[in-house]
Amino acid sequence: MTDRLPTESLKYPSHDWGTLAKNPTIEIGATGEAWISADRAAWLHSGGTEESFERAFPAYAVQQREASHPR
Amino acid sequence: MADSLTKSATEPKLATYEFIDARNETFSLRIDGALPDQQFWYAHRSLDLGAAFNAAGMFVSEDAQGKGLGTALVGDLVDTCRTIKADKITLHADRIGRYAWAMFEFVPDAGSWAQMKRDALVFLLSHEAVLGQERTNDFVRRINQGGPEAIRIIAAIEDQVPSRQLPHRFEPKLVPFARAFFLEHTGNWYGSLNLHDDETMKMVDSYRQAKKDSSR
């Protein structure tokens, strides 16, 4: 489909990092519980286990534990 | 149609249909919008045989980025697709979109994934010292065995690695692994969002809600 569009529309006057160049820590895209569950689904789908997921993404494991047992 | 595709942008806008082909049910539409302080955005959308919407191009000027307008415009596209019962949204992820669309649940097509997978394996192995041997091996195995949806595994790696592109004076700036990978290491990719996949759409809705809440 894109080959039928005028090519100048596909050129953007910005560089790769855009607004991230000013602040590389700015959040882009999904975060939180929904993202962790999508990531876990991809992990398990590729043959991984719950245990290896926790080892691969220790920060997520902590976040989820805290969410399920709030202090 | 133009209003539905950009309902989040309330400033003045101009829609231009670049072509309409009623017989094949296709059209291509570009919508340009003005923002305060001479900032601007545009969104280029086309519908292909009634089944797939192509987000052919989108740009938000630099000082207006990071405020959620890009996300809101793709959200409008998702809503329009639901209304007209389109099957999927396809796009060409370039520049910052290479990372942003991975975080918006878009999944690369087979050709893009083949290249991205090779790039990811090289990038993972070159950061083994940061990730640790066991985790690196785990990631390599999962990405090797997974299909295109394993892009989520790459996009979720948050360990800090040195950027090769961000300007720095002494030590390189540290950025999350996923950002460095998508923005500095791998190339542009083609991808799609499957509007019939309930899990994916749940995730997109929850993300849009979180974004709305945080901008309040």
mmCIF file of C-alpha atoms in Angstrom, chain B residues 37-124:
data_model
loop_
_atom_site.group_PDB
_atom_site.id
_atom_site.type_symbol
_atom_site.label_atom_id
_atom_site.label_comp_id
_atom_site.label_asym_id
_atom_site.label_seq_id
_atom_site.Cartn_x
_atom_site.Cartn_y
_atom_site.Cartn_z
ATOM 1 C CA ASP B 37 3.024 27.846 19.255
ATOM 2 C CA GLN B 38 3.408 26.922 15.576
ATOM 3 C CA GLN B 39 3.612 23.207 16.358
ATOM 4 C CA PHE B 40 1.846 20.804 14.036
ATOM 5 C CA TRP B 41 1.051 17.170 13.315
ATOM 6 C CA TYR B 42 -0.113 15.083 10.418
ATOM 7 C CA ALA B 43 -1.571 11.631 10.011
ATOM 8 C CA HIS B 44 -1.688 9.665 6.783
ATOM 9 C CA ARG B 45 -4.197 6.816 6.637
ATOM 10 C CA SER B 46 -5.309 4.466 3.916
ATOM 11 C CA LEU B 47 -7.862 1.692 3.806
ATOM 12 C CA ASP B 48 -7.074 -1.398 1.790
ATOM 13 C CA LEU B 49 -9.981 -3.540 0.528
ATOM 14 C CA GLY B 50 -11.980 -2.844 3.650
ATOM 15 C CA ALA B 51 -9.906 -5.250 5.699
ATOM 16 C CA ALA B 52 -6.780 -3.419 6.775
ATOM 17 C CA PHE B 53 -6.128 0.162 7.700
ATOM 18 C CA ASN B 54 -2.654 1.347 6.920
ATOM 19 C CA ALA B 55 -1.227 4.005 9.220
ATOM 20 C CA ALA B 56 0.993 5.126 6.347
ATOM 21 C CA GLY B 57 2.658 7.987 8.103
ATOM 22 C CA MET B 58 2.323 10.142 11.159
ATOM 23 C CA PHE B 59 4.312 13.017 12.504
ATOM 24 C CA VAL B 60 4.014 15.218 15.576
ATOM 25 C CA SER B 61 6.413 18.179 15.626
ATOM 26 C CA GLU B 62 9.200 17.835 18.140
ATOM 27 C CA ASP B 63 8.111 20.297 20.847
ATOM 28 C CA ALA B 64 4.630 18.776 20.845
ATOM 29 C CA GLN B 65 5.900 15.196 21.255
ATOM 30 C CA GLY B 66 5.743 13.280 24.517
ATOM 31 C CA LYS B 67 2.293 14.648 25.401
ATOM 32 C CA GLY B 68 0.303 11.714 24.196
ATOM 33 C CA LEU B 69 -1.007 13.127 20.895
ATOM 34 C CA GLY B 70 0.575 10.351 18.781
ATOM 35 C CA THR B 71 -0.933 7.709 21.055
ATOM 36 C CA ALA B 72 -4.312 9.437 20.984
ATOM 37 C CA LEU B 73 -4.262 9.559 17.154
ATOM 38 C CA VAL B 74 -3.495 5.843 16.914
ATOM 39 C CA GLY B 75 -6.227 5.298 19.510
ATOM 40 C CA ASP B 76 -8.640 7.159 17.203
ATOM 41 C CA LEU B 77 -7.551 4.875 14.389
ATOM 42 C CA VAL B 78 -8.237 1.801 16.553
ATOM 43 C CA ASP B 79 -11.722 3.130 17.379
ATOM 44 C CA THR B 80 -12.466 3.834 13.710
ATOM 45 C CA CYS B 81 -11.313 0.340 12.756
ATOM 46 C CA ARG B 82 -13.651 -1.156 15.341
ATOM 47 C CA THR B 83 -16.546 0.896 13.975
ATOM 48 C CA ILE B 84 -15.996 -0.235 10.398
ATOM 49 C CA LYS B 85 -14.968 -3.737 11.524
ATOM 50 C CA ALA B 86 -11.506 -3.694 9.950
ATOM 51 C CA ASP B 87 -9.310 -6.708 10.724
ATOM 52 C CA LYS B 88 -5.973 -5.089 11.334
ATOM 53 C CA ILE B 89 -3.885 -1.959 11.250
ATOM 54 C CA THR B 90 -0.599 -2.121 9.395
ATOM 55 C CA LEU B 91 2.237 0.353 9.569
ATOM 56 C CA HIS B 92 5.829 1.051 8.700
ATOM 57 C CA ALA B 93 7.671 1.673 11.959
ATOM 58 C CA ASP B 94 10.472 4.142 11.458
ATOM 59 C CA ARG B 95 12.439 6.549 13.657
ATOM 60 C CA ILE B 96 10.982 6.759 17.146
ATOM 61 C CA GLY B 97 8.103 4.562 15.938
ATOM 62 C CA ARG B 98 10.447 1.558 15.756
ATOM 63 C CA TYR B 99 10.282 1.528 19.551
ATOM 64 C CA ALA B 100 6.907 3.181 20.163
ATOM 65 C CA TRP B 101 4.920 0.753 18.004
ATOM 66 C CA ALA B 102 6.564 -2.250 19.622
ATOM 67 C CA MET B 103 5.291 -0.842 22.917
ATOM 68 C CA PHE B 104 1.849 -0.375 21.367
ATOM 69 C CA GLU B 105 1.533 -4.133 20.725
ATOM 70 C CA PHE B 106 2.275 -4.031 16.993
ATOM 71 C CA VAL B 107 3.944 -7.229 15.817
ATOM 72 C CA PRO B 108 6.425 -7.330 12.899
ATOM 73 C CA ASP B 109 5.676 -9.235 9.703
ATOM 74 C CA ALA B 110 7.711 -12.369 8.937
ATOM 75 C CA GLY B 111 10.345 -10.574 6.852
ATOM 76 C CA SER B 112 10.892 -7.815 9.398
ATOM 77 C CA TRP B 113 10.990 -10.350 12.226
ATOM 78 C CA ALA B 114 13.665 -12.438 10.509
ATOM 79 C CA GLN B 115 15.953 -9.395 10.384
ATOM 80 C CA MET B 116 14.954 -8.099 13.822
ATOM 81 C CA LYS B 117 15.607 -11.501 15.369
ATOM 82 C CA ARG B 118 19.127 -11.637 13.919
ATOM 83 C CA ASP B 119 19.796 -8.090 15.138
ATOM 84 C CA ALA B 120 18.429 -8.939 18.582
ATOM 85 C CA LEU B 121 20.634 -11.993 18.995
ATOM 86 C CA VAL B 122 23.754 -9.975 18.124
ATOM 87 C CA PHE B 123 22.709 -7.130 20.435
ATOM 88 C CA LEU B 124 21.956 -9.518 23.298
#
